[in-house]
């Protein structure tokens, strides 16, 4: 079965084509700047040159049509016929409290997604446009929704309820939902493999640190708390999102700066975080360069991010309890930000967490799962490259085949100790050559 996965952001479409029978990525890419004067496409097919192109894509409909054209391109494409695609998996950011697992998309399901659009106004409309465009282009195949929020539906009410008027929860669905669900699912299952434990016996704190960032407390294999809230704004410091603030700031700035609620909301999401502190950067690589040049705003931004991560790790270690098995870092910054990792985990030996600085400095590759804790650390520390696409792909295949179950009752292919991620392994030898000693810290499944 050939599966297409689509991840439609507010101004982008990321996609992948996966050959399920051979467990191999045939092609992938991204269309960026959707809705602007010109959009950019980067497309890669196995064994072929990369395609880079520009075209106007006023909406996600045109972007997805362009994706389909690229997949079929005689020179750059990876498919001979679009009918080779037998199922499509769609990332949906917000499913409210209705969906506790991935689901086959129907008209009724889309209607439910539209009901919760106000809870994710930047994400769900784009997700839905992508679904509708793909269903129009591929009307005779299964379309499945993989929801960010579904993973966190195991949280107890003590974690997901806010101390607000109860009518807000009953009438307006105000509660903690959490996000990055596919990433947490993948990395938690992989951590269990590396620890040699059943997934439902594994206790973790996972830090998904990218432009968007969140932490998740996992006890006995399920989410029991997470840093993002009703929307993806709460919690850790992010590229342009504030994370935790005093909510009174909103009314204060509306009064003092004569800002509308919409302007304050936009500032918290688009002008805050790393960008707000530095005044010009969201990319942590730019921040690292600024730190090396002793730029005070970059030093402050990095220190605030480290401090916020450290606070959440400490809080979630307490929530998970004394049987904490591992801390996991994932996503772009989590995988490459060695300074942030070592800063966040320094002086945590009293919690049984001891990082090895030399191992940490080596673990800067997207292609290898590594262990960066000291040999005598009670709690392991892993860097695990996330793979949300394989979660989307397998959920889509299982839904289409009628074999799908909620993750607590389902075993994924990547839970096999002998699982090989072919897309990842393809880049591994080059990275090993560049980083002598990396082979000594690559995490292997426990016996």
Short mmCIF file of N, CA and C in Angstrom, two decimals, residues 307-407:
data_model
loop_
_atom_site.label_atom_id
_atom_site.label_comp_id
_atom_site.label_asym_id
_atom_site.label_seq_id
_atom_site.Cartn_x
_atom_site.Cartn_y
_atom_site.Cartn_z
N UNK A 307 16.10 27.83 31.43
CA UNK A 307 15.48 27.87 32.76
C UNK A 307 14.05 27.32 32.71
N UNK A 308 13.30 27.69 31.68
CA UNK A 308 11.91 27.24 31.57
C UNK A 308 11.87 25.72 31.37
N UNK A 309 12.76 25.18 30.53
CA UNK A 309 12.80 23.73 30.33
C UNK A 309 13.16 23.02 31.63
N UNK A 310 14.15 23.55 32.34
CA UNK A 310 14.57 22.96 33.61
C UNK A 310 13.41 22.91 34.59
N UNK A 311 12.63 23.98 34.68
CA UNK A 311 11.49 24.02 35.60
C UNK A 311 10.48 22.94 35.27
N UNK A 312 10.18 22.76 33.99
CA UNK A 312 9.19 21.75 33.61
C UNK A 312 9.72 20.34 33.82
N UNK A 313 11.00 20.12 33.54
CA UNK A 313 11.56 18.80 33.80
C UNK A 313 11.47 18.48 35.29
N UNK A 314 11.82 19.44 36.13
CA UNK A 314 11.74 19.22 37.57
C UNK A 314 10.32 18.95 38.04
N UNK A 315 9.37 19.75 37.52
CA UNK A 315 7.97 19.57 37.91
C UNK A 315 7.45 18.22 37.45
N UNK A 316 7.77 17.84 36.23
CA UNK A 316 7.23 16.59 35.70
C UNK A 316 7.94 15.37 36.28
N UNK A 317 9.20 15.54 36.68
CA UNK A 317 9.87 14.45 37.40
C UNK A 317 9.14 14.18 38.71
N UNK A 318 8.69 15.25 39.36
CA UNK A 318 7.92 15.08 40.59
C UNK A 318 6.57 14.43 40.33
N UNK A 319 5.93 14.80 39.23
CA UNK A 319 4.62 14.25 38.88
C UNK A 319 4.74 12.77 38.53
N UNK A 320 5.75 12.40 37.76
CA UNK A 320 5.93 11.00 37.36
C UNK A 320 6.31 10.15 38.56
N UNK A 321 7.16 10.70 39.43
CA UNK A 321 7.50 9.98 40.65
C UNK A 321 8.85 9.30 40.61
N UNK A 322 9.17 8.52 41.64
CA UNK A 322 10.51 7.95 41.80
C UNK A 322 10.89 6.90 40.77
N UNK A 323 9.94 6.42 40.00
CA UNK A 323 10.24 5.40 38.99
C UNK A 323 10.54 5.99 37.62
N UNK A 324 10.90 7.28 37.57
CA UNK A 324 11.24 7.92 36.30
C UNK A 324 12.38 7.17 35.62
N UNK A 325 12.14 6.76 34.37
CA UNK A 325 13.14 5.98 33.63
C UNK A 325 14.08 6.86 32.82
N UNK A 326 13.54 7.89 32.16
CA UNK A 326 14.39 8.64 31.23
C UNK A 326 13.82 10.02 30.95
N UNK A 327 14.72 10.93 30.59
CA UNK A 327 14.40 12.21 29.99
C UNK A 327 14.71 12.08 28.50
N UNK A 328 13.81 12.56 27.65
CA UNK A 328 14.00 12.46 26.20
C UNK A 328 13.93 13.85 25.59
N UNK A 329 14.89 14.16 24.72
CA UNK A 329 14.86 15.39 23.93
C UNK A 329 14.60 15.03 22.48
N UNK A 330 13.74 15.82 21.83
CA UNK A 330 13.43 15.56 20.42
C UNK A 330 13.07 16.87 19.72
N UNK A 331 12.84 16.80 18.41
CA UNK A 331 12.56 17.93 17.51
C UNK A 331 13.83 18.73 17.27
N UNK A 332 13.77 19.72 16.39
CA UNK A 332 14.98 20.37 15.89
C UNK A 332 15.94 20.85 16.95
N UNK A 333 15.45 21.65 17.90
CA UNK A 333 16.31 22.19 18.95
C UNK A 333 16.68 21.09 19.94
N UNK A 334 15.72 20.23 20.27
CA UNK A 334 16.00 19.13 21.18
C UNK A 334 17.06 18.19 20.65
N UNK A 335 17.11 18.03 19.32
CA UNK A 335 18.07 17.11 18.72
C UNK A 335 19.43 17.75 18.47
N UNK A 336 19.46 19.07 18.23
CA UNK A 336 20.70 19.74 17.87
C UNK A 336 21.21 20.73 18.91
N UNK A 337 20.36 21.12 19.85
CA UNK A 337 20.73 22.16 20.80
C UNK A 337 21.48 21.62 22.00
N UNK A 338 22.75 21.29 21.81
CA UNK A 338 23.53 20.70 22.91
C UNK A 338 23.67 21.66 24.09
N UNK A 339 23.81 22.97 23.82
CA UNK A 339 23.92 23.94 24.90
C UNK A 339 22.64 24.00 25.73
N UNK A 340 21.51 23.92 25.05
CA UNK A 340 20.23 23.97 25.76
C UNK A 340 20.03 22.70 26.58
N UNK A 341 20.40 21.54 26.02
CA UNK A 341 20.24 20.28 26.77
C UNK A 341 21.10 20.28 28.03
N UNK A 342 22.38 20.63 27.88
CA UNK A 342 23.27 20.56 29.04
C UNK A 342 22.88 21.61 30.08
N UNK A 343 22.40 22.77 29.64
CA UNK A 343 21.96 23.78 30.58
C UNK A 343 20.72 23.34 31.35
N UNK A 344 19.78 22.73 30.64
CA UNK A 344 18.52 22.31 31.26
C UNK A 344 18.72 21.18 32.26
N UNK A 345 19.75 20.35 32.05
CA UNK A 345 19.95 19.18 32.90
C UNK A 345 21.11 19.33 33.89
N UNK A 346 21.73 20.48 33.91
CA UNK A 346 22.82 20.66 34.87
C UNK A 346 22.28 20.74 36.29
N UNK A 347 23.08 20.26 37.25
CA UNK A 347 22.73 20.33 38.68
C UNK A 347 21.39 19.65 39.00
N UNK A 348 21.14 18.51 38.36
CA UNK A 348 19.93 17.76 38.63
C UNK A 348 20.24 16.36 39.16
N UNK A 349 21.45 16.20 39.68
CA UNK A 349 21.87 14.91 40.21
C UNK A 349 20.99 14.48 41.38
N UNK A 350 20.42 15.45 42.12
CA UNK A 350 19.55 15.10 43.25
C UNK A 350 18.27 14.42 42.80
N UNK A 351 17.96 14.55 41.49
CA UNK A 351 16.80 13.85 40.93
C UNK A 351 17.21 12.57 40.20
N UNK A 352 18.49 12.22 40.32
CA UNK A 352 18.98 11.02 39.65
C UNK A 352 19.32 11.24 38.20
N UNK A 353 19.40 12.53 37.78
CA UNK A 353 19.67 12.88 36.37
C UNK A 353 21.08 13.44 36.27
N UNK A 354 21.95 12.75 35.53
CA UNK A 354 23.33 13.18 35.40
C UNK A 354 23.73 13.09 33.93
N UNK A 355 23.96 14.23 33.34
CA UNK A 355 24.32 14.26 31.92
C UNK A 355 25.82 14.16 31.75
N UNK A 356 26.26 13.52 30.66
CA UNK A 356 27.67 13.43 30.32
C UNK A 356 27.96 14.52 29.28
N UNK A 357 28.69 15.58 29.63
CA UNK A 357 28.91 16.69 28.69
C UNK A 357 29.55 16.27 27.38
N UNK A 358 30.49 15.32 27.45
CA UNK A 358 31.16 14.87 26.22
C UNK A 358 30.19 14.14 25.30
N UNK A 359 29.36 13.26 25.86
CA UNK A 359 28.36 12.58 25.05
C UNK A 359 27.36 13.58 24.47
N UNK A 360 26.96 14.55 25.29
CA UNK A 360 26.00 15.55 24.86
C UNK A 360 26.54 16.35 23.68
N UNK A 361 27.82 16.70 23.72
CA UNK A 361 28.41 17.48 22.63
C UNK A 361 28.43 16.71 21.32
N UNK A 362 28.55 15.38 21.40
CA UNK A 362 28.57 14.55 20.20
C UNK A 362 27.19 14.34 19.59
N UNK A 363 26.17 14.37 20.44
CA UNK A 363 24.82 14.00 20.00
C UNK A 363 24.14 15.16 19.32
N UNK A 364 24.55 15.43 18.09
CA UNK A 364 23.94 16.50 17.30
C UNK A 364 23.69 16.00 15.89
N UNK A 365 22.92 14.94 15.78
CA UNK A 365 22.58 14.38 14.47
C UNK A 365 21.13 13.95 14.45
N UNK A 366 20.44 14.25 13.39
CA UNK A 366 19.05 13.85 13.26
C UNK A 366 18.92 12.37 12.92
N UNK A 367 20.04 11.72 12.67
CA UNK A 367 19.96 10.36 12.16
C UNK A 367 20.24 9.27 13.19
N UNK A 368 20.55 9.63 14.43
CA UNK A 368 20.90 8.59 15.39
C UNK A 368 20.25 8.84 16.74
N UNK A 369 19.68 7.77 17.31
CA UNK A 369 19.21 7.81 18.70
C UNK A 369 20.43 7.67 19.60
N UNK A 370 20.62 8.61 20.51
CA UNK A 370 21.82 8.60 21.34
C UNK A 370 21.46 8.66 22.81
N UNK A 371 22.36 8.16 23.63
CA UNK A 371 22.24 8.22 25.08
C UNK A 371 23.31 9.17 25.60
N UNK A 372 22.89 10.26 26.25
CA UNK A 372 23.84 11.30 26.67
C UNK A 372 23.95 11.40 28.19
N UNK A 373 23.36 10.45 28.90
CA UNK A 373 23.50 10.46 30.36
C UNK A 373 24.82 9.81 30.75
N UNK A 374 25.31 10.19 31.95
CA UNK A 374 26.51 9.56 32.48
C UNK A 374 26.23 8.09 32.78
N UNK A 375 27.27 7.29 32.79
CA UNK A 375 27.09 5.86 33.01
C UNK A 375 26.46 5.55 34.35
N UNK A 376 26.70 6.42 35.35
CA UNK A 376 26.15 6.18 36.68
C UNK A 376 24.87 6.98 36.95
N UNK A 377 24.25 7.52 35.90
CA UNK A 377 23.00 8.25 36.06
C UNK A 377 21.85 7.28 36.30
N UNK A 378 21.10 7.48 37.37
CA UNK A 378 19.94 6.63 37.66
C UNK A 378 18.89 6.76 36.56
N UNK A 379 18.71 7.98 36.09
CA UNK A 379 17.74 8.26 35.03
C UNK A 379 18.50 8.42 33.72
N UNK A 380 18.11 7.68 32.70
CA UNK A 380 18.74 7.81 31.39
C UNK A 380 18.32 9.12 30.73
N UNK A 381 19.17 9.62 29.84
CA UNK A 381 18.83 10.78 29.02
C UNK A 381 19.09 10.40 27.57
N UNK A 382 18.03 10.44 26.74
CA UNK A 382 18.13 10.09 25.33
C UNK A 382 17.86 11.30 24.45
N UNK A 383 18.52 11.33 23.30
CA UNK A 383 18.12 12.20 22.20
C UNK A 383 17.56 11.27 21.13
N UNK A 384 16.26 11.44 20.85
CA UNK A 384 15.57 10.55 19.91
C UNK A 384 14.96 11.38 18.79
N UNK A 385 15.48 11.29 17.57
CA UNK A 385 14.86 12.00 16.46
C UNK A 385 13.40 11.56 16.29
N UNK A 386 12.50 12.52 16.24
CA UNK A 386 11.10 12.16 16.13
C UNK A 386 10.75 11.77 14.69
N UNK A 387 9.67 11.05 14.53
CA UNK A 387 9.20 10.64 13.20
C UNK A 387 7.67 10.62 13.23
N UNK A 388 7.09 11.80 13.17
CA UNK A 388 5.63 11.91 13.20
C UNK A 388 5.00 11.28 11.95
N UNK A 389 5.75 11.30 10.84
CA UNK A 389 5.20 10.78 9.59
C UNK A 389 4.94 9.28 9.65
N UNK A 390 5.82 8.54 10.34
CA UNK A 390 5.60 7.09 10.40
C UNK A 390 4.38 6.78 11.27
N UNK A 391 4.14 7.60 12.29
CA UNK A 391 2.93 7.43 13.09
C UNK A 391 1.70 7.69 12.23
N UNK A 392 1.73 8.78 11.48
CA UNK A 392 0.60 9.10 10.59
C UNK A 392 0.39 8.00 9.57
N UNK A 393 1.48 7.50 9.02
CA UNK A 393 1.38 6.46 7.99
C UNK A 393 0.79 5.19 8.55
N UNK A 394 1.32 4.73 9.69
CA UNK A 394 0.83 3.45 10.22
C UNK A 394 -0.61 3.55 10.71
N UNK A 395 -0.97 4.67 11.33
CA UNK A 395 -2.37 4.85 11.73
C UNK A 395 -3.29 4.80 10.52
N UNK A 396 -2.86 5.43 9.44
CA UNK A 396 -3.66 5.46 8.21
C UNK A 396 -3.81 4.06 7.62
N UNK A 397 -2.71 3.30 7.57
CA UNK A 397 -2.77 1.93 7.06
C UNK A 397 -3.70 1.08 7.92
N UNK A 398 -3.55 1.19 9.24
CA UNK A 398 -4.35 0.35 10.14
C UNK A 398 -5.83 0.71 10.08
N UNK A 399 -6.14 2.01 10.00
CA UNK A 399 -7.55 2.42 9.87
C UNK A 399 -8.12 1.88 8.56
N UNK A 400 -7.34 2.01 7.49
CA UNK A 400 -7.81 1.53 6.18
C UNK A 400 -8.02 0.03 6.17
N UNK A 401 -7.18 -0.70 6.92
CA UNK A 401 -7.28 -2.17 6.95
C UNK A 401 -8.24 -2.69 8.02
N UNK A 402 -8.74 -1.78 8.86
CA UNK A 402 -9.62 -2.21 9.94
C UNK A 402 -8.92 -2.84 11.11
N UNK A 403 -7.59 -2.59 11.26
CA UNK A 403 -6.83 -3.21 12.34
C UNK A 403 -6.42 -2.20 13.42
N UNK A 404 -6.84 -0.96 13.27
CA UNK A 404 -6.38 0.09 14.17
C UNK A 404 -7.04 0.02 15.54
N UNK A 405 -6.22 0.31 16.57
CA UNK A 405 -6.71 0.46 17.94
C UNK A 405 -5.99 1.64 18.58
N UNK A 406 -6.51 2.15 19.67
CA UNK A 406 -5.84 3.20 20.43
C UNK A 406 -4.44 2.72 20.82
N UNK A 407 -3.49 3.65 20.96
CA UNK A 407 -2.08 3.27 21.08
C UNK A 407 -1.79 2.36 22.27
#
